[in-house]
């Protein structure tokens, strides 16, 4: 069986270094917010070309804390509306709700699976105060257009980059980051994944960064002095140590993913299969390679029978989830089509050329 994702194989080259890092952290005797976290925050901020990086417990907390940070700064208030893609992973929407804000769902483009900026204006109301742009599956959302809308309507832009570590940002997006923030997840299966939960926030906004450093640590900048109603969400010292070992290889791993994606796109030739759109620039890091087909279950069964493991990201759209019963009667036809048809093929930097050959061959025979 060709696995969808072989984490053991991905982490195998680091095994000795991981063990040495564990011993180093144990010997150091400082296990919370120590030198490893400080080193990673500095390195990841530099990598992302941001002034600040705040390590937190996971990607979900990263989003929640960004919104709560803006609330503390008076730039958002409870009940404000946040525009978000209707087809995102549910964590994006849950984070908005967790911060006592109101998600407003907008359809994506069918070709890219990212939010359609042309549909955003019709959803803007006097209560709209932010846009949550999600770089789904590893592809950069249309940040030029999103940022132009945000500037026109005086909206905050928050980016959910849980699936897009290392994706290239254009100059305008970098400039806009001066007044925005980006959330990352280091869940083990991500392009930059640790060996447990972990997350981070990057921003160039010094005032926001100051608040976030406190919010993640009980709202305290100085021990036992609590300026904010904070939480306990700190990037683990050991996980930061592991990330320090992996980060230098992120770009080369992303290049391997792009090379596999290029082969899939050029060599899979089957009218029953819709391939994802990519312009072959660095605006995609292929956390996932997602195809569509009308009879997904049949194709998935066929691939399983041929020893190819696939995963569905995601079978149920957020507005059809039981947790959001108030939205169950809403209609988002593009989102519903995506969730009904998508299937993720094996994709990782350790996927062999022979495995890619075989996957392409089997798909073309379907």
mmCIF file of N, CA, C and O in Angstrom, residues 149-201:
data_model
loop_
_atom_site.group_PDB
_atom_site.id
_atom_site.type_symbol
_atom_site.label_atom_id
_atom_site.label_comp_id
_atom_site.label_asym_id
_atom_site.label_seq_id
_atom_site.Cartn_x
_atom_site.Cartn_y
_atom_site.Cartn_z
ATOM 1 N N UNK A 149 -9.587 45.214 -1.149
ATOM 2 C CA UNK A 149 -10.919 45.325 -0.544
ATOM 3 C C UNK A 149 -10.814 45.757 0.912
ATOM 4 O O UNK A 149 -11.607 46.588 1.390
ATOM 5 N N UNK A 150 -9.852 45.194 1.607
ATOM 6 C CA UNK A 150 -9.682 45.527 3.022
ATOM 7 C C UNK A 150 -9.319 46.993 3.214
ATOM 8 O O UNK A 150 -9.840 47.666 4.110
ATOM 9 N N UNK A 151 -8.433 47.488 2.357
ATOM 10 C CA UNK A 151 -8.054 48.898 2.450
ATOM 11 C C UNK A 151 -9.242 49.806 2.127
ATOM 12 O O UNK A 151 -9.463 50.815 2.789
ATOM 13 N N UNK A 152 -10.016 49.418 1.112
ATOM 14 C CA UNK A 152 -11.167 50.226 0.698
ATOM 15 C C UNK A 152 -12.217 50.311 1.805
ATOM 16 O O UNK A 152 -12.830 51.375 2.021
ATOM 17 N N UNK A 153 -12.421 49.208 2.517
ATOM 18 C CA UNK A 153 -13.484 49.155 3.530
ATOM 19 C C UNK A 153 -12.944 49.198 4.965
ATOM 20 O O UNK A 153 -13.699 48.983 5.911
ATOM 21 N N UNK A 154 -11.658 49.478 5.104
ATOM 22 C CA UNK A 154 -11.012 49.590 6.419
ATOM 23 C C UNK A 154 -11.209 48.310 7.247
ATOM 24 O O UNK A 154 -11.698 48.336 8.378
ATOM 25 N N UNK A 155 -10.824 47.184 6.667
ATOM 26 C CA UNK A 155 -10.980 45.887 7.325
ATOM 27 C C UNK A 155 -9.623 45.308 7.703
ATOM 28 O O UNK A 155 -8.620 45.522 7.017
ATOM 29 N N UNK A 156 -9.602 44.571 8.784
ATOM 30 C CA UNK A 156 -8.420 43.813 9.175
ATOM 31 C C UNK A 156 -8.343 42.562 8.310
ATOM 32 O O UNK A 156 -9.374 41.973 7.973
ATOM 33 N N UNK A 157 -7.136 42.149 7.943
ATOM 34 C CA UNK A 157 -6.933 40.889 7.243
ATOM 35 C C UNK A 157 -6.145 39.941 8.134
ATOM 36 O O UNK A 157 -5.062 40.280 8.607
ATOM 37 N N UNK A 158 -6.712 38.778 8.380
ATOM 38 C CA UNK A 158 -6.028 37.710 9.101
ATOM 39 C C UNK A 158 -5.839 36.558 8.124
ATOM 40 O O UNK A 158 -6.740 36.261 7.337
ATOM 41 N N UNK A 159 -4.667 35.933 8.138
ATOM 42 C CA UNK A 159 -4.399 34.821 7.224
ATOM 43 C C UNK A 159 -4.282 33.511 7.992
ATOM 44 O O UNK A 159 -3.567 33.433 8.991
ATOM 45 N N UNK A 160 -4.995 32.504 7.524
ATOM 46 C CA UNK A 160 -4.895 31.144 8.056
ATOM 47 C C UNK A 160 -3.929 30.388 7.149
ATOM 48 O O UNK A 160 -4.292 29.947 6.059
ATOM 49 N N UNK A 161 -2.684 30.254 7.619
ATOM 50 C CA UNK A 161 -1.640 29.592 6.833
ATOM 51 C C UNK A 161 -1.312 28.221 7.412
ATOM 52 O O UNK A 161 -0.181 27.744 7.275
ATOM 53 N N UNK A 162 -2.294 27.582 8.019
ATOM 54 C CA UNK A 162 -2.068 26.275 8.644
ATOM 55 C C UNK A 162 -1.595 25.231 7.649
ATOM 56 O O UNK A 162 -0.914 24.266 8.021
ATOM 57 N N UNK A 163 -1.922 25.428 6.350
ATOM 58 C CA UNK A 163 -1.557 24.454 5.324
ATOM 59 C C UNK A 163 -0.561 25.022 4.314
ATOM 60 O O UNK A 163 -0.334 24.401 3.273
ATOM 61 N N UNK A 164 0.040 26.169 4.610
ATOM 62 C CA UNK A 164 0.810 26.830 3.540
ATOM 63 C C UNK A 164 2.156 27.381 4.009
ATOM 64 O O UNK A 164 2.581 28.441 3.566
ATOM 65 N N UNK A 165 2.845 26.662 4.876
ATOM 66 C CA UNK A 165 4.163 27.109 5.326
ATOM 67 C C UNK A 165 5.105 27.303 4.148
ATOM 68 O O UNK A 165 5.294 26.396 3.337
ATOM 69 N N UNK A 166 5.669 28.488 4.031
ATOM 70 C CA UNK A 166 6.665 28.728 2.995
ATOM 71 C C UNK A 166 6.119 29.214 1.677
ATOM 72 O O UNK A 166 6.889 29.428 0.742
ATOM 73 N N UNK A 167 4.805 29.405 1.580
ATOM 74 C CA UNK A 167 4.254 29.872 0.307
ATOM 75 C C UNK A 167 4.742 31.302 0.049
ATOM 76 O O UNK A 167 4.840 32.129 0.960
ATOM 77 N N UNK A 168 5.093 31.569 -1.187
ATOM 78 C CA UNK A 168 5.658 32.865 -1.538
ATOM 79 C C UNK A 168 4.590 33.945 -1.491
ATOM 80 O O UNK A 168 3.491 33.776 -2.002
ATOM 81 N N UNK A 169 4.934 35.072 -0.871
ATOM 82 C CA UNK A 169 3.989 36.191 -0.812
ATOM 83 C C UNK A 169 4.488 37.320 -1.698
ATOM 84 O O UNK A 169 5.683 37.611 -1.743
ATOM 85 N N UNK A 170 3.556 37.943 -2.381
ATOM 86 C CA UNK A 170 3.974 39.060 -3.224
ATOM 87 C C UNK A 170 4.241 40.293 -2.363
ATOM 88 O O UNK A 170 3.952 40.326 -1.168
ATOM 89 N N UNK A 171 4.819 41.299 -2.970
ATOM 90 C CA UNK A 171 5.260 42.480 -2.226
ATOM 91 C C UNK A 171 4.111 43.162 -1.510
ATOM 92 O O UNK A 171 4.232 43.570 -0.350
ATOM 93 N N UNK A 172 2.979 43.267 -2.180
ATOM 94 C CA UNK A 172 1.837 43.967 -1.579
ATOM 95 C C UNK A 172 1.353 43.238 -0.329
ATOM 96 O O UNK A 172 0.994 43.849 0.673
ATOM 97 N N UNK A 173 1.382 41.897 -0.363
ATOM 98 C CA UNK A 173 0.955 41.117 0.792
ATOM 99 C C UNK A 173 1.906 41.350 1.953
ATOM 100 O O UNK A 173 1.487 41.452 3.107
ATOM 101 N N UNK A 174 3.213 41.437 1.662
ATOM 102 C CA UNK A 174 4.192 41.672 2.722
ATOM 103 C C UNK A 174 3.960 43.044 3.363
ATOM 104 O O UNK A 174 4.029 43.190 4.568
ATOM 105 N N UNK A 175 3.689 44.021 2.519
ATOM 106 C CA UNK A 175 3.429 45.363 3.041
ATOM 107 C C UNK A 175 2.183 45.352 3.918
ATOM 108 O O UNK A 175 2.157 45.929 5.004
ATOM 109 N N UNK A 176 1.144 44.662 3.449
ATOM 110 C CA UNK A 176 -0.099 44.653 4.215
ATOM 111 C C UNK A 176 0.078 43.953 5.545
ATOM 112 O O UNK A 176 -0.632 44.234 6.509
ATOM 113 N N UNK A 177 1.045 43.047 5.644
ATOM 114 C CA UNK A 177 1.291 42.337 6.881
ATOM 115 C C UNK A 177 1.682 43.288 8.007
ATOM 116 O O UNK A 177 1.696 42.918 9.165
ATOM 117 N N UNK A 178 2.004 44.541 7.664
ATOM 118 C CA UNK A 178 2.289 45.534 8.693
ATOM 119 C C UNK A 178 1.093 45.722 9.621
ATOM 120 O O UNK A 178 1.238 46.095 10.775
ATOM 121 N N UNK A 179 -0.110 45.481 9.116
ATOM 122 C CA UNK A 179 -1.290 45.653 9.970
ATOM 123 C C UNK A 179 -2.178 44.409 9.916
ATOM 124 O O UNK A 179 -3.395 44.490 9.894
ATOM 125 N N UNK A 180 -1.523 43.258 9.863
ATOM 126 C CA UNK A 180 -2.283 42.017 9.888
ATOM 127 C C UNK A 180 -1.481 40.956 10.622
ATOM 128 O O UNK A 180 -0.400 41.233 11.156
ATOM 129 N N UNK A 181 -2.000 39.740 10.653
ATOM 130 C CA UNK A 181 -1.315 38.661 11.342
ATOM 131 C C UNK A 181 -1.617 37.347 10.635
ATOM 132 O O UNK A 181 -2.660 37.193 10.004
ATOM 133 N N UNK A 182 -0.684 36.406 10.742
ATOM 134 C CA UNK A 182 -0.802 35.124 10.065
ATOM 135 C C UNK A 182 -0.688 34.006 11.092
ATOM 136 O O UNK A 182 0.209 34.019 11.935
ATOM 137 N N UNK A 183 -1.609 33.044 11.005
ATOM 138 C CA UNK A 183 -1.627 31.906 11.933
ATOM 139 C C UNK A 183 -1.078 30.665 11.259
ATOM 140 O O UNK A 183 -1.431 30.356 10.112
ATOM 141 N N UNK A 184 -0.224 29.931 11.980
ATOM 142 C CA UNK A 184 0.367 28.691 11.483
ATOM 143 C C UNK A 184 0.084 27.544 12.441
ATOM 144 O O UNK A 184 0.002 27.738 13.653
ATOM 145 N N UNK A 185 -0.031 26.354 11.871
ATOM 146 C CA UNK A 185 -0.148 25.122 12.653
ATOM 147 C C UNK A 185 1.074 24.252 12.364
ATOM 148 O O UNK A 185 1.523 24.174 11.216
ATOM 149 N N UNK A 186 1.589 23.602 13.407
ATOM 150 C CA UNK A 186 2.694 22.661 13.234
ATOM 151 C C UNK A 186 2.262 21.238 13.580
ATOM 152 O O UNK A 186 3.057 20.422 14.045
ATOM 153 N N UNK A 187 0.990 20.959 13.360
ATOM 154 C CA UNK A 187 0.459 19.602 13.503
ATOM 155 C C UNK A 187 1.362 18.659 12.693
ATOM 156 O O UNK A 187 1.879 19.037 11.642
ATOM 157 N N UNK A 188 1.587 17.426 13.164
ATOM 158 C CA UNK A 188 2.583 16.555 12.539
ATOM 159 C C UNK A 188 2.483 16.393 11.024
ATOM 160 O O UNK A 188 3.505 16.253 10.346
ATOM 161 N N UNK A 189 1.275 16.413 10.458
ATOM 162 C CA UNK A 189 1.134 16.187 9.030
ATOM 163 C C UNK A 189 1.358 17.417 8.166
ATOM 164 O O UNK A 189 1.307 17.326 6.933
ATOM 165 N N UNK A 190 1.642 18.577 8.765
ATOM 166 C CA UNK A 190 1.816 19.808 7.983
ATOM 167 C C UNK A 190 3.160 19.805 7.253
ATOM 168 O O UNK A 190 4.052 19.021 7.548
ATOM 169 N N UNK A 191 3.310 20.735 6.314
ATOM 170 C CA UNK A 191 4.586 20.861 5.606
ATOM 171 C C UNK A 191 5.726 21.123 6.581
ATOM 172 O O UNK A 191 6.843 20.660 6.367
ATOM 173 N N UNK A 192 5.468 21.895 7.613
ATOM 174 C CA UNK A 192 6.393 22.059 8.728
ATOM 175 C C UNK A 192 5.676 21.539 9.964
ATOM 176 O O UNK A 192 4.890 22.254 10.589
ATOM 177 N N UNK A 193 5.913 20.277 10.290
ATOM 178 C CA UNK A 193 5.188 19.641 11.387
ATOM 179 C C UNK A 193 6.137 19.184 12.486
ATOM 180 O O UNK A 193 7.264 18.753 12.206
ATOM 181 N N UNK A 194 5.684 19.272 13.716
ATOM 182 C CA UNK A 194 6.477 18.773 14.832
ATOM 183 C C UNK A 194 5.995 17.371 15.207
ATOM 184 O O UNK A 194 5.353 16.689 14.402
ATOM 185 N N UNK A 195 6.275 16.927 16.418
ATOM 186 C CA UNK A 195 5.890 15.579 16.841
ATOM 187 C C UNK A 195 4.734 15.619 17.843
ATOM 188 O O UNK A 195 4.603 14.760 18.708
ATOM 189 N N UNK A 196 3.924 16.647 17.716
ATOM 190 C CA UNK A 196 2.760 16.834 18.577
ATOM 191 C C UNK A 196 2.037 18.069 18.094
ATOM 192 O O UNK A 196 2.133 18.439 16.928
ATOM 193 N N UNK A 197 1.337 18.742 18.985
ATOM 194 C CA UNK A 197 0.671 19.987 18.613
ATOM 195 C C UNK A 197 1.630 21.162 18.751
ATOM 196 O O UNK A 197 2.520 21.171 19.605
ATOM 197 N N UNK A 198 1.414 22.156 17.936
ATOM 198 C CA UNK A 198 2.196 23.383 18.011
ATOM 199 C C UNK A 198 1.645 24.390 17.034
ATOM 200 O O UNK A 198 0.968 24.031 16.062
ATOM 201 N N UNK A 199 1.909 25.648 17.268
ATOM 202 C CA UNK A 199 1.435 26.692 16.375
ATOM 203 C C UNK A 199 2.219 27.972 16.576
ATOM 204 O O UNK A 199 3.042 28.084 17.487
ATOM 205 N N UNK A 200 1.969 28.949 15.709
ATOM 206 C CA UNK A 200 2.656 30.236 15.824
ATOM 207 C C UNK A 200 1.860 31.314 15.114
ATOM 208 O O UNK A 200 1.021 31.035 14.255
ATOM 209 N N UNK A 201 2.160 32.545 15.477
ATOM 210 C CA UNK A 201 1.588 33.732 14.839
ATOM 211 C C UNK A 201 2.747 34.601 14.381
ATOM 212 O O UNK A 201 3.701 34.815 15.139
#
